XYZ file of C-alpha atoms in Angstrom:
652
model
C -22.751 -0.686 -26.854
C -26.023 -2.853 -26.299
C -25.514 -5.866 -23.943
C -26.595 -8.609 -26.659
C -26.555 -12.294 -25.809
C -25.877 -15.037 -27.960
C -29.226 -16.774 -27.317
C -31.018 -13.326 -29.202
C -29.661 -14.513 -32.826
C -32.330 -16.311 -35.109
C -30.369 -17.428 -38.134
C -31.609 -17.644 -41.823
C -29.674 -18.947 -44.750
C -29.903 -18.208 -48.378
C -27.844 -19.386 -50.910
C -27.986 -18.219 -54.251
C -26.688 -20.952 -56.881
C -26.342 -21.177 -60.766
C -24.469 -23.646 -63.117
C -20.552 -23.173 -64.296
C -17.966 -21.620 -63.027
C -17.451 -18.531 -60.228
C -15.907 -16.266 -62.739
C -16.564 -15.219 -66.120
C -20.701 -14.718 -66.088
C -21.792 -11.324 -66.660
C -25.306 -10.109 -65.266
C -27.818 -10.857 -67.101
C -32.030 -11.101 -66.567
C -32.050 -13.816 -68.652
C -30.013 -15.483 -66.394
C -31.834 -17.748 -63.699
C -30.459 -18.270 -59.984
C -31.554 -20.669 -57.779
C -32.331 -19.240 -54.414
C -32.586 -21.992 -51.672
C -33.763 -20.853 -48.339
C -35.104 -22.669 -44.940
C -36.975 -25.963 -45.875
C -38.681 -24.697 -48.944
C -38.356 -25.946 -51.988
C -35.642 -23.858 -54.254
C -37.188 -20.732 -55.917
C -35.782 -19.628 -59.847
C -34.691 -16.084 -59.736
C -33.696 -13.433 -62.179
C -31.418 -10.326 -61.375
C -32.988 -6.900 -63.264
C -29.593 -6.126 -64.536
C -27.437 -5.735 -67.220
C -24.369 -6.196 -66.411
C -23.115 -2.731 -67.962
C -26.107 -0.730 -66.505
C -25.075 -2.353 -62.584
C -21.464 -1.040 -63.173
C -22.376 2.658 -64.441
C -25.094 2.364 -61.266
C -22.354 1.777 -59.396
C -19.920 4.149 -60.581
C -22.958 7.036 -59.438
C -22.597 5.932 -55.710
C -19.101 6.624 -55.304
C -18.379 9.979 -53.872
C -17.530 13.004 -56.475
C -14.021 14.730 -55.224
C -16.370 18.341 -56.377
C -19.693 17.647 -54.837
C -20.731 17.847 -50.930
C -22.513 14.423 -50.347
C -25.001 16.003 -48.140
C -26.357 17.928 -51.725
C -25.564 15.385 -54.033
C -29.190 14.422 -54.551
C -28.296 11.675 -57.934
C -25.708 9.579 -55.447
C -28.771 9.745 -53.031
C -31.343 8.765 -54.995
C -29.705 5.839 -56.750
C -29.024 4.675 -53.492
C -32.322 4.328 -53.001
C -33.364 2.738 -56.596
C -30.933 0.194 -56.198
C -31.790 -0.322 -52.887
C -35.596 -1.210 -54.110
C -34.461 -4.006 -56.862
C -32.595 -5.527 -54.888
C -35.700 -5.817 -51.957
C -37.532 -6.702 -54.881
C -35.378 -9.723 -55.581
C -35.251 -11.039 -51.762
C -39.359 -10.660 -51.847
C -39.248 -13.616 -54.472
C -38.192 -15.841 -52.042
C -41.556 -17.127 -49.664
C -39.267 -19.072 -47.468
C -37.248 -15.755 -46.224
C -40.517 -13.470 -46.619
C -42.127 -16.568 -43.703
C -38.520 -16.157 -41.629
C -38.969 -12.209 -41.537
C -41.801 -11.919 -41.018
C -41.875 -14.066 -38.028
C -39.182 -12.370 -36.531
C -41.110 -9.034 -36.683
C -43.094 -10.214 -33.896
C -40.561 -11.539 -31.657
C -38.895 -8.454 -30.181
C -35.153 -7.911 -29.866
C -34.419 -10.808 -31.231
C -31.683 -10.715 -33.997
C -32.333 -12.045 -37.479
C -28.575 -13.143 -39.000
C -29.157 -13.593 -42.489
C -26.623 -15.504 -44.672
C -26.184 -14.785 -47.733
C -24.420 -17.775 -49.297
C -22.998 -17.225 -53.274
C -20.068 -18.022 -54.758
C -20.655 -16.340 -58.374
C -18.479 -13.404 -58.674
C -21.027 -11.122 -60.811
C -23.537 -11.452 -57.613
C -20.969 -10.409 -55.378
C -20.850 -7.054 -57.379
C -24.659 -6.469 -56.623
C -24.650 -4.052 -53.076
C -27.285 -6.377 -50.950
C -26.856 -4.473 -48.077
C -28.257 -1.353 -49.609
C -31.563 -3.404 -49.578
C -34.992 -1.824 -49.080
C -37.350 -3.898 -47.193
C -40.683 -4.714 -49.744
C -44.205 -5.589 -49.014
C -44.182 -7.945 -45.779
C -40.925 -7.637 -44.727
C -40.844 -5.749 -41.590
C -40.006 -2.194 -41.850
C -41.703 -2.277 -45.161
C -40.491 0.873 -47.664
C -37.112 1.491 -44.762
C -33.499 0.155 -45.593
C -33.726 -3.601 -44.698
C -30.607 -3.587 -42.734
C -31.027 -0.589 -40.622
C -35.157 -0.884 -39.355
C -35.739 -1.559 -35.732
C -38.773 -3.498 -35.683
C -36.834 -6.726 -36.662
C -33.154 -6.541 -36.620
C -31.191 -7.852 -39.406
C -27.638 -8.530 -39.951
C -26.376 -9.469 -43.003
C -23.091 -11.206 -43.752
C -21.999 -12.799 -47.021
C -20.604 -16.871 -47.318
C -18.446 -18.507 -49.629
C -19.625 -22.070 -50.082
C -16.904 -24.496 -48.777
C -15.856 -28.249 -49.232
C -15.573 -28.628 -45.482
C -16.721 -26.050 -42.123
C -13.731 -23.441 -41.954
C -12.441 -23.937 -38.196
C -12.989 -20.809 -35.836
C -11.530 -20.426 -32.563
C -13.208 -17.366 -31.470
C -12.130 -18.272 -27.727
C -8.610 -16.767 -27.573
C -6.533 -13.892 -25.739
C -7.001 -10.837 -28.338
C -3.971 -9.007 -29.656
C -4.711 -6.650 -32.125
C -2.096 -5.793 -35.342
C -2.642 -2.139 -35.984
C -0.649 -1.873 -39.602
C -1.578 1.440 -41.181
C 0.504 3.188 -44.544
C 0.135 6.394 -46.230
C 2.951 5.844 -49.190
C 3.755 9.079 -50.948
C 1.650 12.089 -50.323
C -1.559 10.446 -48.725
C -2.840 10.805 -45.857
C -4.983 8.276 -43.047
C -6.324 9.103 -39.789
C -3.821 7.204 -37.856
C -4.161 9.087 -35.102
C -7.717 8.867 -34.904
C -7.891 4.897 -35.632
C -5.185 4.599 -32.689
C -7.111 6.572 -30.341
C -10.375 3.995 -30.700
C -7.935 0.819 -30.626
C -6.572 2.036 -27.704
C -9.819 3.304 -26.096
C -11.276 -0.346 -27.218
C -8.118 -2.410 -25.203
C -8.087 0.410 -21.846
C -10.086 -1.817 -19.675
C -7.665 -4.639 -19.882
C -4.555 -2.786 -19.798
C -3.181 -3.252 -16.213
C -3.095 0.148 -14.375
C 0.110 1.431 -13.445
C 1.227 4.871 -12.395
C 3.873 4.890 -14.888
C 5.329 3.439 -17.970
C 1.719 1.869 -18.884
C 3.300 1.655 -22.863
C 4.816 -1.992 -22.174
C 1.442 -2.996 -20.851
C -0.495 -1.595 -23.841
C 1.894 -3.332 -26.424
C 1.271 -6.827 -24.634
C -2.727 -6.047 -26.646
C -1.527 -3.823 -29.670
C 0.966 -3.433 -32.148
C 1.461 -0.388 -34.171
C 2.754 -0.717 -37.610
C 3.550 2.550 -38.933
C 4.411 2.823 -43.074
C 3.452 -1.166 -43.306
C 4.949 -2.959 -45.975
C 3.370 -6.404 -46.888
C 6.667 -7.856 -45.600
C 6.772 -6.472 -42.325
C 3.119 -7.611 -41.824
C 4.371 -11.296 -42.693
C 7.292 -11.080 -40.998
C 5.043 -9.703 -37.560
C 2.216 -12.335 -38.088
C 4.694 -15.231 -38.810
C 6.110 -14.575 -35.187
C 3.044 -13.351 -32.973
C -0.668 -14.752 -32.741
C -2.435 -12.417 -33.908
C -6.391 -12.875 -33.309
C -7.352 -9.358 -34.833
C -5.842 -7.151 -37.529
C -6.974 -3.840 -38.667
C -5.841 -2.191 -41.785
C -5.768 1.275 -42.240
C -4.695 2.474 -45.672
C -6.444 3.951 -49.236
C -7.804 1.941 -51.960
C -6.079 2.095 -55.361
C -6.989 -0.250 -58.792
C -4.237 -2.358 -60.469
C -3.883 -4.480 -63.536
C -4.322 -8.291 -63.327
C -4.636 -10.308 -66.725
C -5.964 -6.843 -68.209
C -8.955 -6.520 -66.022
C -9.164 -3.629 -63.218
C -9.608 -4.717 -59.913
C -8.850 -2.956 -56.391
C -6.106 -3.360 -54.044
C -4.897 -2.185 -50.296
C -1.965 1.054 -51.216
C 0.675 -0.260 -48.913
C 4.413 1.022 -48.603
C 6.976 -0.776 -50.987
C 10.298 -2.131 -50.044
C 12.142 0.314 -51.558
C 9.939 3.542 -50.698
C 9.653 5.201 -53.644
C 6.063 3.721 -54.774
C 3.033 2.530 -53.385
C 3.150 -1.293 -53.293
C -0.511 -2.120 -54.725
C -1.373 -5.466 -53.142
C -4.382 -7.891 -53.754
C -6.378 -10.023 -51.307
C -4.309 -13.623 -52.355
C -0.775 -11.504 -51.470
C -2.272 -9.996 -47.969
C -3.947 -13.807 -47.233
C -0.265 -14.957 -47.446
C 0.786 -12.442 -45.527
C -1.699 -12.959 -42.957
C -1.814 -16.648 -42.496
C 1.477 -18.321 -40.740
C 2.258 -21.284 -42.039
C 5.001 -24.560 -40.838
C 7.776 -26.474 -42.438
C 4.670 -29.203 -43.232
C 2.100 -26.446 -44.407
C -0.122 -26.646 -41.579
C -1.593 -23.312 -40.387
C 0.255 -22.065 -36.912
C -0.835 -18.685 -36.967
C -4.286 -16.667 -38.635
C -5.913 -13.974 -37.762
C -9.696 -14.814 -36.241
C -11.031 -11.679 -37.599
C -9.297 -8.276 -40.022
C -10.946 -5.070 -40.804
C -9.916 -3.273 -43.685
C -10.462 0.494 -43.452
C -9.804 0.814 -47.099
C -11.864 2.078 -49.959
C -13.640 -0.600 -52.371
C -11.578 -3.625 -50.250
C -14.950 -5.448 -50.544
C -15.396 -3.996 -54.411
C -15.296 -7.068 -56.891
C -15.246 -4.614 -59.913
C -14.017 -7.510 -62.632
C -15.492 -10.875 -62.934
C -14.029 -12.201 -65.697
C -11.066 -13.989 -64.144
C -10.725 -16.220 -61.211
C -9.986 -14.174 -58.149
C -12.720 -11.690 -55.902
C -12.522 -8.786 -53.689
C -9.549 -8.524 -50.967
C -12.400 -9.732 -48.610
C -13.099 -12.518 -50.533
C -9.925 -13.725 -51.109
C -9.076 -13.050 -47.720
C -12.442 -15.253 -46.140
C -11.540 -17.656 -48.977
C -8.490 -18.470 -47.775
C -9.327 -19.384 -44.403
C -9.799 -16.104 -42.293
C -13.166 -16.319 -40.923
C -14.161 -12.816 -40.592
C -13.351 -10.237 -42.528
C -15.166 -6.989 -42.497
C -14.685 -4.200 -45.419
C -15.643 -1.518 -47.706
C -17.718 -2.185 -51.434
C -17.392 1.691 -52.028
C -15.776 4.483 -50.994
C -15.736 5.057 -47.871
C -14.866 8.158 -45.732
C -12.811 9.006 -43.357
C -15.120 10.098 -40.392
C -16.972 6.805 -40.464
C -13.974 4.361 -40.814
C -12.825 5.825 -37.692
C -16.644 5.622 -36.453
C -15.978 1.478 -37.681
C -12.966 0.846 -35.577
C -14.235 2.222 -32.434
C -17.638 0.595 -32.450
C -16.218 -2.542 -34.271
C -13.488 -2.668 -30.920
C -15.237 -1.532 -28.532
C -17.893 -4.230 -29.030
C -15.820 -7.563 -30.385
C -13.244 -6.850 -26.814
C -16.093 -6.873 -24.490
C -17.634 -10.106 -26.285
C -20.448 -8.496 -28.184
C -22.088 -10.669 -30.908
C -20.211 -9.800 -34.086
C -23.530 -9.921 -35.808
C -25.024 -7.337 -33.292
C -21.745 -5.280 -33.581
C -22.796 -5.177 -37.693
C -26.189 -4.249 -36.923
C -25.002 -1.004 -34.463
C -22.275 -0.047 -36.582
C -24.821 0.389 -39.673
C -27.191 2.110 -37.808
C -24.457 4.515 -36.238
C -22.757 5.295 -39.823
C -26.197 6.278 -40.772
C -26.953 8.476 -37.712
C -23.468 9.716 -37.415
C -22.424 10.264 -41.056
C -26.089 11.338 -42.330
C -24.600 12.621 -45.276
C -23.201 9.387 -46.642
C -24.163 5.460 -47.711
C -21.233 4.339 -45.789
C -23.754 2.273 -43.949
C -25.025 0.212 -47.388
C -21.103 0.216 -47.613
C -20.045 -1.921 -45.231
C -19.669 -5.497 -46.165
C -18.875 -8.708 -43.923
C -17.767 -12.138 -45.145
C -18.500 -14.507 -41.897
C -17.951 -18.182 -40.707
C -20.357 -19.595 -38.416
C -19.644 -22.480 -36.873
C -22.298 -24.741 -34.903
C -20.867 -23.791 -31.634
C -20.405 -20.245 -32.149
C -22.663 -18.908 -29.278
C -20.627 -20.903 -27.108
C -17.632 -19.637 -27.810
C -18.646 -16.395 -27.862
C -20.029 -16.993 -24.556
C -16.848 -18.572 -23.245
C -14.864 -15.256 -24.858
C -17.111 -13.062 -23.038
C -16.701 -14.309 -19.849
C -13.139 -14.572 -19.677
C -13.166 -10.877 -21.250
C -14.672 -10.161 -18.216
C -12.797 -11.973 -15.435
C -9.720 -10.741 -17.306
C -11.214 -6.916 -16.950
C -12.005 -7.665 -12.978
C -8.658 -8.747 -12.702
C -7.623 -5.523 -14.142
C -9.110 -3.887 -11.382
C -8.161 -6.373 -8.435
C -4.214 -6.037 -9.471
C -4.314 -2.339 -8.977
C -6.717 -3.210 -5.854
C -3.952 -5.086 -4.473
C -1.342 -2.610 -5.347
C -2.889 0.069 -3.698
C -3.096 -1.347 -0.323
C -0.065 -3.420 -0.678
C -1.494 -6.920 -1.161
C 1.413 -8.227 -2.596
C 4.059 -6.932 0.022
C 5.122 -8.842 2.701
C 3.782 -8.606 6.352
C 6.693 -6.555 7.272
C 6.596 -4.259 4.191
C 2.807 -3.746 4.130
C 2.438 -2.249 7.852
C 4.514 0.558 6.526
C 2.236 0.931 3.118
C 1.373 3.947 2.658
C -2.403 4.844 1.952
C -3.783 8.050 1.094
C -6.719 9.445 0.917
C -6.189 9.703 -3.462
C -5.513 5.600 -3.018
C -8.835 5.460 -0.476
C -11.092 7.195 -3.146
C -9.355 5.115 -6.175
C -10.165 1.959 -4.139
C -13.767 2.721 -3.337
C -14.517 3.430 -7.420
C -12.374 0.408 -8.311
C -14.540 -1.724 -5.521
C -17.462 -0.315 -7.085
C -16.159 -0.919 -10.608
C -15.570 -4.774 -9.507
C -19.463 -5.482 -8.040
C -20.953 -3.616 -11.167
C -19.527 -5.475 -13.314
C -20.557 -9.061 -11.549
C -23.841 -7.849 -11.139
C -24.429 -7.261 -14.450
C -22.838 -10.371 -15.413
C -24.472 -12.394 -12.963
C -27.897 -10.807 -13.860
C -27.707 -11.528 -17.913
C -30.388 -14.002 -19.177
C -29.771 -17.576 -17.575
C -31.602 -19.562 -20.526
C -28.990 -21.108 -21.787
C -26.993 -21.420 -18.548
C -26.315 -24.930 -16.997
C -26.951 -24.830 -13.097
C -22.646 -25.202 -12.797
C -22.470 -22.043 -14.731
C -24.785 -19.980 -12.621
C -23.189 -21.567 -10.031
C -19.491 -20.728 -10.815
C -20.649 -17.400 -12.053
C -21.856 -16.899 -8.437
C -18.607 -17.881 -7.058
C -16.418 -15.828 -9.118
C -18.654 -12.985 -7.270
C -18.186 -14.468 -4.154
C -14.481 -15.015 -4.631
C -14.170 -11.189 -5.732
C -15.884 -10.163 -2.702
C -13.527 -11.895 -0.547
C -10.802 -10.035 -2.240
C -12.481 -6.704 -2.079
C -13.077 -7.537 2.220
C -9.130 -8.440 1.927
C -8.363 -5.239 0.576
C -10.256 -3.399 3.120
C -9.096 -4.993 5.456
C -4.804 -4.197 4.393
C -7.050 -0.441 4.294
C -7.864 -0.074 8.104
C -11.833 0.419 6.374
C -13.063 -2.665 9.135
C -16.711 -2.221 8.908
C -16.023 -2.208 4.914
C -14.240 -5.437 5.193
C -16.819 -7.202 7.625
C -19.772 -6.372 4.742
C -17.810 -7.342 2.156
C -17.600 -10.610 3.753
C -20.720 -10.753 4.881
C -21.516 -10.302 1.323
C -19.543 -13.043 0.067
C -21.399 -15.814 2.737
C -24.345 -14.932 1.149
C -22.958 -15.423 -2.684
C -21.621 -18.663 -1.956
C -24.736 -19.895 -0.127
C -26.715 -18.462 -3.730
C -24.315 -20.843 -5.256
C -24.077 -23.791 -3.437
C -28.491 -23.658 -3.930
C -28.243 -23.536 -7.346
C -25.675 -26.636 -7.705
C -26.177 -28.017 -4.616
C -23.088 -30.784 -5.630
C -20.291 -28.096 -6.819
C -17.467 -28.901 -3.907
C -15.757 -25.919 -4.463
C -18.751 -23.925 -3.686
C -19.392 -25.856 -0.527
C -15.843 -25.597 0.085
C -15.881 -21.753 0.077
C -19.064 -21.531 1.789
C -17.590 -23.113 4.730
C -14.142 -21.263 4.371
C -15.759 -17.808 4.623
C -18.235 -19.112 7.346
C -14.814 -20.490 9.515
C -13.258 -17.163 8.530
C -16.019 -14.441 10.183
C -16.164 -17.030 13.527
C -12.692 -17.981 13.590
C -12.427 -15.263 16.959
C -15.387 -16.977 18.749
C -14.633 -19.459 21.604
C -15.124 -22.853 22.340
C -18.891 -22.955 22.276
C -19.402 -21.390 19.534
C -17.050 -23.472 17.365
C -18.360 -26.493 18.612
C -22.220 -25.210 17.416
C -20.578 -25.092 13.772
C -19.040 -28.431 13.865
C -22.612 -29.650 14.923
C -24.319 -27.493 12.373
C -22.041 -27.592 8.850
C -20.361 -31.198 10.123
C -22.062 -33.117 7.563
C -21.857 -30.376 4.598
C -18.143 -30.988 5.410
C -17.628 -34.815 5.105
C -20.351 -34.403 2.215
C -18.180 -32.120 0.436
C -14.791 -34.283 1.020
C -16.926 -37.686 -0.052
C -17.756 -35.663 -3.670
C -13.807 -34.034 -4.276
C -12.559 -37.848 -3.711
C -14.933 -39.439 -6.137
C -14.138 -36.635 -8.630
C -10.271 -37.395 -7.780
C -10.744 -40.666 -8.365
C -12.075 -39.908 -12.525
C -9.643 -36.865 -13.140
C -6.479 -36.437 -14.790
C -4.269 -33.293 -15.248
C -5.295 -29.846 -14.124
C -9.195 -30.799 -12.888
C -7.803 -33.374 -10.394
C -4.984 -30.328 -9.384
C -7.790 -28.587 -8.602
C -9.600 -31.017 -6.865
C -6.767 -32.034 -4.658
C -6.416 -28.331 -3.982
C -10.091 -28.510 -2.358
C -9.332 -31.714 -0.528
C -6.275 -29.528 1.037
C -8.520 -27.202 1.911
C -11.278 -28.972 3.511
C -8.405 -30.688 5.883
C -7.135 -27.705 7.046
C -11.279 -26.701 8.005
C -11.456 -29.571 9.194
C -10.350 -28.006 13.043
C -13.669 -26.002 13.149
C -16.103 -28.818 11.459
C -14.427 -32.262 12.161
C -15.444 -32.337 15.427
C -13.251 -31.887 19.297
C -12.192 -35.581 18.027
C -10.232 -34.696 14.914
C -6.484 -35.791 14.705
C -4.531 -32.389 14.743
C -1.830 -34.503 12.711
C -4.194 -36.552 10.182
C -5.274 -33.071 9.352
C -1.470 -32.286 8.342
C -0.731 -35.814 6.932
C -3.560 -35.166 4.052
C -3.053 -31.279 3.696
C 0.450 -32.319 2.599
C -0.634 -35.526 0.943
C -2.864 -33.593 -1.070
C -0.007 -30.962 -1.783
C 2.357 -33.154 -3.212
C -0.161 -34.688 -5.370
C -0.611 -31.304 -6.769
C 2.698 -31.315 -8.188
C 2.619 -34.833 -9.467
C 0.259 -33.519 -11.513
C 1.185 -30.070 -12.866
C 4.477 -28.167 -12.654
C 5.351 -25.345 -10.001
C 4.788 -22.691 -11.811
C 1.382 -23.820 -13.086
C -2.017 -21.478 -12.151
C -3.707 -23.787 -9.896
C -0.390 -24.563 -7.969
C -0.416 -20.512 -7.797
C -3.722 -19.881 -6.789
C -3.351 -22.609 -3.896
C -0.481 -21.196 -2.625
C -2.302 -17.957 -2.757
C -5.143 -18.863 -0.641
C -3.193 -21.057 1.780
C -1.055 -17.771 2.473
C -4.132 -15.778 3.081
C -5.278 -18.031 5.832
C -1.699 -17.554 7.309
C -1.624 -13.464 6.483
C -5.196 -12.024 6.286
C -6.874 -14.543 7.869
C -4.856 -15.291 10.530
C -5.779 -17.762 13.729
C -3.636 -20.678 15.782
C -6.587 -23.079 14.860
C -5.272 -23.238 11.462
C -1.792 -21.287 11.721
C 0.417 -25.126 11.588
C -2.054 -26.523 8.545
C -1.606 -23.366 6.556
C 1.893 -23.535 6.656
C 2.176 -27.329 6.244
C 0.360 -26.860 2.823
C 3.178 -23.662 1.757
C 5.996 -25.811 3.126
C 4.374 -29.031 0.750
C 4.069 -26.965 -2.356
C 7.283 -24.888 -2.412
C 9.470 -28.865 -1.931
C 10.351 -30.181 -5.065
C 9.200 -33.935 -5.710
């Protein structure tokens, strides 16, 4: 999967309008469309097709159970005719031929086109089987799937009000798949990519790894529609993927197309439409107010994005499903086969875990359907129904990078198990390390700084100088964990560079945001840390040297004590705590031993005015205060360190 940022999407909007109501308009040429697009004036458009003839064009592109796609050269070839009218309707719009064009000469950057309708008889018409015309780039290639301008299409249903999106949460996945009576799905296969998609946050454990998987995925063999309520009333859900086959049912004597789920009762397939499954889906209170929904649900099921009837109220599955408040839903308009729904969920997952761009994900998956399933128009098959909200790329970007501090920390809790990080003093001089854990240590170490670097090396354009900045320190901070764990290893010279290492990283840090006090805080620590065995001398030459950068740094924590509330001024008072207990190597021969102690413990129980116990920055504090007592060890700070464990273990 391509490493996409945010900041590479160029977004275009077209909305396709006419007069009356969504349902209940057949296709006609005589009937005009207005096509609004960018700041241009709107354009009147006319679709070339009768409403019958669309229908028995579409009928030819679904897959005949005699005929080997790969030789069925009709299916092929109205893929392609279809594919030409339609470019031949988007090249009557000047305002998107300007936008496309421009973006041909601005590489790798991605074009998202919205497609904005709300007319039911337009959402029958397969836009994503476009072929680029005259001036579009790739002119005479499948719009969707050229290189020299990427384009990813997702459809809109015009709303009242913005549909919210909170793209920024923990994922757990709902895996519901059903095969009622004698069908079959690749279950097996669809499992395998969800689980490959989840491994690198799935903490590593030399046995019994199931309980850790289930905390990201749940399995729903034989779903019923009630079991899925039941399971999404009760857990927050941010992705669901359905796995099960197509089928048509009756509603008001039209044909439309439903998801084959088990029944109750097990005799018969339970046929349900996209209003049922939206129900389903979406967790509702006593007062009606949404508690749980899905941010995103793939349907691997044939012709879940298929309109088929128009004539009364009520779309696709993936409409209904988008219209009722589910902001991404990603489906099938025709048949689709096997091989490449599996191909879907894998590149789908794999991408949307490690904070991929949907709209990039759409654009790979289409070109891998066509490259991997060569035979088939699964690729014009795939259909999206999106919600963008204003702040999307930054909550993609705030997704991202927790997705990857959550992966790191993956890596650092097996880290730590290895060499017995968590044991006590007594316990972890008898940890046993082999040469197995040495080797699994050095790749997971390597693992760790890989995966910083990259981050730390992606585009900074849209970066603040505190992001770089706490980007930096994260690396820093994972460094000093890495020399910690070399350290518990007997690997010395390992440890020393690693530290080393980190120095450096906060100093990067502390240049870029010259004001962050925890930076300056952490530069010191480390600094204190690889001198603390020096003598007199040499301690005094740092108090001389990083004196000021130490009251400097206590001056800025207090003033941002002073305007905090809640878990920022935790945090602050946590650095405050800190910067006491340094203060015996930069405060100077003069320092108070005992003032040092008063406002470590000052600062402690402040702490827990503000937050409870239990509470991560409370944690993390009493983390690193035990580290200066355990790995960093030294009777400068030995008293101080212990002050600040005694302060927050008390009860106030």
């Amino acid at each position: 999967m391509a490493d996409h940022r945010p900041s590479e999407i160029r977004k275009v909007k077209l909305e396709l309008l006419r007069s009356g109501p969504a349902h209940n308009q057949l296709l006609s040429p005589l009937t005009n469309y207005i096509a609004l697009c960018g700041s241009d004036g709107p354009v009147t458009l006319q679709m070339p097709f009768e409403h019958r003839q669309l229908l028995m064009r579409l009928q030819r592109l679904r897959y005949p159970q005699d005929k080997d796609p790969a030789t069925d050269d009709q299916r092929q070839s109205e893929v392609r005719d279809i594919g030409e009218a339609i470019g031949r309707v988007l090249g009557q719009v000047p305002a998107l031929l300007s936008e496309l064009g421009n973006a041909g000469a601005e590489n790798s950057k991605l074009v998202h086109l919205r497609l904005v309708m709300s007319a039911f008889e337009l959402g029958l018409i397969p836009f994503e089987a476009a072929v680029a015309p005259d001036g579009f780039p790739g002119s005479g290639s499948p719009l969707f799937l050229q290189m020299r301008a990427p384009i990813s299409i997702t459809r809109e249903i015009r709303r009242g009000r913005p549909l919210p999106v909170d793209w920024n949460r923990p994922p757990r996945i709902l895996f519901a798949f059903a095969a009622p009576g004698n069908l079959y799905v690749p279950a097996q296969t669809h499992l395998q990519a969800l689980r490959e998609a989840i491994e690198p946050w799935v903490r590593i454990k030399d046995e019994n790894r199931i309980e850790e998987v289930k905390k990201l995925l749940t399995v729903l063999p034989n779903a019923t529609l009630e079991q899925i309520r039941l399971l999404c009333a009760s857990t927050e859900f941010t992705h669901v993927h359905i796995l099960a086959h197509g089928a048509p049912f009756k509603y008001s004597g039209d044909e439309r197309y439903g998801i084959a789920l088990c029944s109750e009762t097990g005799a018969t397939a339970d046929i349900v439409d996209g209003e049922r499954l939206a129900i389903a889906l979406t967790s509702r209170d006593t007062a009606g107010n949404t508690r749980f929904r899905p941010t995103l649900v793939t349907l691997a099921t044939c012709d879940s994005g298929n309109i088929n009837s128009v004539l009364t109220p009520g779309g696709s599955i993936a409409h209904e499903l988008n219209a009722a408040g589910i902001p991404w839903v990603i489906a099938s308009q025709f048949p689709l086969w096997m091989k490449a729904s599996a191909i879907a969920a894998k590149v789908l997952y794999s991408g949307l875990l490690n904070g991929a761009d949907p709209r990039w994900v759409l654009y790979e998956l289409r070109q891998r359907l066509r490259t991997d399933s060569p035979e088939t128009h699964d690729w014009a098959s795939i259909v999206a129904y999106s919600t963008v909200p204003w702040d999307f790329e930054q909550q993609l970007r705030l997704f991202r990078d927790k997705q990857i501090q959550r992966k790191i920390e993956v890596k650092f809790d097996r880290i730590d198990e290895l060499v017995g990080a968590n044991e006590e003093r007594s316990a972890s001089a008898g940890h046993v390390f082999s040469d197995a854990h040495s080797k699994e240590l050095a790749t997971l170490c390597t693992s760790v700084r890989k995966d910083l670097e990259s981050w730390c090396a992606e585009s900074c354009a849209t970066l603040s100088d505190k992001d770089r900045a706490r980007r930096l320190g994260l690396r820093a901070a994972s460094e000093k964990r890495i020399g910690i764990a070399y350290t518990l290893a007997k690997e010395h010279s390992l440890a020393m560079k690693a530290y080393e290492t980190c120095r450096d990283l906060y100093r990067d840090a502390w240049e870029v945001d010259i004001c962050n006090y925890w930076v300056i805080t952490q530069y010191l620590s480390i600094i204190a840390i690889l001198k603390r065995g020096d003598d007199g001398p040499a301690l005094k030459d740092l108090a001389d040297k990083y004196g000021i950068l130490w009251n400097a740094a206590k001056q800025i924590v207090e003033w941002q004590i002073r305007r905090s509330s809640g878990e920022e001024r935790a945090y602050a008072f946590s650095t405050l705590a800190e910067l006491s207990l340094l203060g015996v190597i930069y405060g100077g021969q003069d320092i108070n031993r005992k003032t040092l102690k008063a406002a470590i413990t000052h600062s402690c129980q402040e702490m827990l005015n503000e937050l409870c116990s239990d509470a991560f920055p409370i944690v993390s504090t009493r983390r690193q205060f035990r580290r200066y007592l355990k790995d960093w060890s030294s009777p400068l700070w030995e008293n101080l360190a212990q002050a600040a464990l005694d302060a927050l273990t008390e009860e106030y």
